[in-house]
Short mmCIF file of C-alpha atoms in Angstrom, two decimals:
data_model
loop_
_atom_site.label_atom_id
_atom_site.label_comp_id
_atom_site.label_asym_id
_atom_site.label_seq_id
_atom_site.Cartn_x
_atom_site.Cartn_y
_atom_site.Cartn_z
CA UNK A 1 -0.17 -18.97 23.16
CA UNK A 2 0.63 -15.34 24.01
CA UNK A 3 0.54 -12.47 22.17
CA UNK A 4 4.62 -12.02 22.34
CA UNK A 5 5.38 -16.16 21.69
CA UNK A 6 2.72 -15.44 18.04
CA UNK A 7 4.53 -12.70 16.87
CA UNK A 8 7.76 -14.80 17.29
CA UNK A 9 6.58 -17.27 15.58
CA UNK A 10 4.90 -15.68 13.13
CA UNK A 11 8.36 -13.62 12.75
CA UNK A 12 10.63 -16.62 12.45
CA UNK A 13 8.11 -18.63 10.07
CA UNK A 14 8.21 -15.87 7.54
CA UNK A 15 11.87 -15.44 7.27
CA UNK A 16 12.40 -19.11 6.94
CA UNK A 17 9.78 -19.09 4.66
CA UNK A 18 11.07 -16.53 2.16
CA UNK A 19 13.80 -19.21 1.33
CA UNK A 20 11.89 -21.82 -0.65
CA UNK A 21 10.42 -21.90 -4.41
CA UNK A 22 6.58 -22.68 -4.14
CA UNK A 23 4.13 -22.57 -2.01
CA UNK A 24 4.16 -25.67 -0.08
CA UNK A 25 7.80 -25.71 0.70
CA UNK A 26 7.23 -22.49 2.39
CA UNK A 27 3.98 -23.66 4.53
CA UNK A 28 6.03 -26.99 5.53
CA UNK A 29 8.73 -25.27 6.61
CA UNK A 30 6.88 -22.27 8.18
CA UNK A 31 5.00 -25.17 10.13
CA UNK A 32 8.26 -27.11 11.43
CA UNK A 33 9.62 -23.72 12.37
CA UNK A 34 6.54 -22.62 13.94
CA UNK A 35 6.10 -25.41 15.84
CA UNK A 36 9.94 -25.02 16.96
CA UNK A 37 9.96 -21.47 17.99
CA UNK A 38 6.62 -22.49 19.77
CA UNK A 39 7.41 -25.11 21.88
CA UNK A 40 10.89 -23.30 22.69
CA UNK A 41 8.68 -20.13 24.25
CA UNK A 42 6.56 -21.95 26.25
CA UNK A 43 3.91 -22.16 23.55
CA UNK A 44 1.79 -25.05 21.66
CA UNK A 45 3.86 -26.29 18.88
CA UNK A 46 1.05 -27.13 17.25
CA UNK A 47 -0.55 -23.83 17.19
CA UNK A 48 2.79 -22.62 16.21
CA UNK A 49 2.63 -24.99 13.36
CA UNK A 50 -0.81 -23.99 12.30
CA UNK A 51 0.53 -20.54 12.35
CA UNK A 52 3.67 -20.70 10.87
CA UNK A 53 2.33 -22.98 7.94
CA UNK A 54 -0.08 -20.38 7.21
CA UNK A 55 2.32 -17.58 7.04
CA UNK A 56 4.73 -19.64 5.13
CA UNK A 57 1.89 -20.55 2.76
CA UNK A 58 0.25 -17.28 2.12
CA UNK A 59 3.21 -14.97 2.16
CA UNK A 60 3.26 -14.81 -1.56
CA UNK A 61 -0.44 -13.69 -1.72
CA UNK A 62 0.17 -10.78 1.40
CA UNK A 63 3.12 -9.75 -0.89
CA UNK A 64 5.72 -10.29 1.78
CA UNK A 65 9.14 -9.08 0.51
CA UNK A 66 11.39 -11.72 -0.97
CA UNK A 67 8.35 -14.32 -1.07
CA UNK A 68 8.07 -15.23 -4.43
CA UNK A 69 8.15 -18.50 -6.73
CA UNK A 70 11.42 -19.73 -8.28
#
Protein backbone atom coordinates (compact mmCIF):
# COMPACT_ATOMS: atom_id res chain seq x y z
CA UNK A 1 0.00 0.00 0.00
CA UNK A 2 1.34 3.50 -0.70
CA UNK A 3 2.03 6.16 1.33
CA UNK A 4 -0.97 8.42 -0.32
CA UNK A 5 -3.72 5.17 -0.44
CA UNK A 6 -2.65 4.90 4.00
CA UNK A 7 -3.30 8.26 4.68
CA UNK A 8 -6.69 7.86 2.86
CA UNK A 9 -7.52 5.29 4.62
CA UNK A 10 -6.38 6.14 7.68
CA UNK A 11 -8.35 9.59 6.93
CA UNK A 12 -11.67 8.01 6.05
CA UNK A 13 -11.46 5.28 8.97
CA UNK A 14 -11.24 7.99 11.55
CA UNK A 15 -14.09 10.09 10.47
CA UNK A 16 -16.32 7.12 10.20
CA UNK A 17 -15.08 6.13 13.28
CA UNK A 18 -15.89 9.20 15.36
CA UNK A 19 -19.63 8.18 14.82
CA UNK A 20 -20.05 5.17 17.09
CA UNK A 21 -20.33 4.75 21.10
CA UNK A 22 -17.50 2.26 22.21
CA UNK A 23 -14.67 1.04 21.18
CA UNK A 24 -15.38 -1.85 19.07
CA UNK A 25 -18.03 -0.27 16.98
CA UNK A 26 -15.46 2.15 15.98
CA UNK A 27 -12.57 -0.57 15.10
CA UNK A 28 -15.36 -2.65 13.07
CA UNK A 29 -16.33 0.02 11.23
CA UNK A 30 -12.87 1.67 10.80
CA UNK A 31 -11.95 -1.92 9.41
CA UNK A 32 -14.96 -2.25 6.79
CA UNK A 33 -14.14 1.29 5.76
CA UNK A 34 -10.57 0.69 5.59
CA UNK A 35 -10.78 -2.14 3.72
CA UNK A 36 -13.25 -0.12 1.28
CA UNK A 37 -11.25 2.92 0.69
CA UNK A 38 -8.36 0.33 0.20
CA UNK A 39 -9.39 -1.81 -2.31
CA UNK A 40 -11.05 1.33 -4.18
CA UNK A 41 -7.23 2.97 -4.45
CA UNK A 42 -5.59 0.20 -5.68
CA UNK A 43 -4.59 -0.97 -2.22
CA UNK A 44 -4.93 -4.33 0.01
CA UNK A 45 -8.22 -4.22 1.67
CA UNK A 46 -6.96 -6.11 4.14
CA UNK A 47 -4.19 -3.93 5.14
CA UNK A 48 -6.69 -1.24 4.91
CA UNK A 49 -8.73 -3.15 7.35
CA UNK A 50 -5.92 -3.76 9.72
CA UNK A 51 -5.39 -0.11 9.53
CA UNK A 52 -8.55 1.33 9.69
CA UNK A 53 -9.63 -1.03 12.66
CA UNK A 54 -6.78 0.21 14.51
CA UNK A 55 -7.49 3.81 14.05
CA UNK A 56 -11.10 3.28 14.69
CA UNK A 57 -10.13 1.37 17.84
CA UNK A 58 -7.56 3.56 19.40
CA UNK A 59 -8.87 6.96 18.49
CA UNK A 60 -10.24 7.45 21.91
CA UNK A 61 -6.82 6.75 23.56
CA UNK A 62 -4.78 9.32 20.76
CA UNK A 63 -7.55 11.79 21.87
CA UNK A 64 -8.88 12.28 18.38
CA UNK A 65 -11.56 15.04 18.39
CA UNK A 66 -15.13 13.88 18.63
CA UNK A 67 -13.92 10.19 19.59
CA UNK A 68 -15.39 9.55 22.69
CA UNK A 69 -17.83 6.92 24.44
CA UNK A 70 -21.61 7.48 24.51
Amino acid sequence: MSIRSSLLTLTFALALAGCMENDAQRGLAGAAGGAVISGATGGSPVTGAVVGGAAGYFCRDLNVPGCRNG
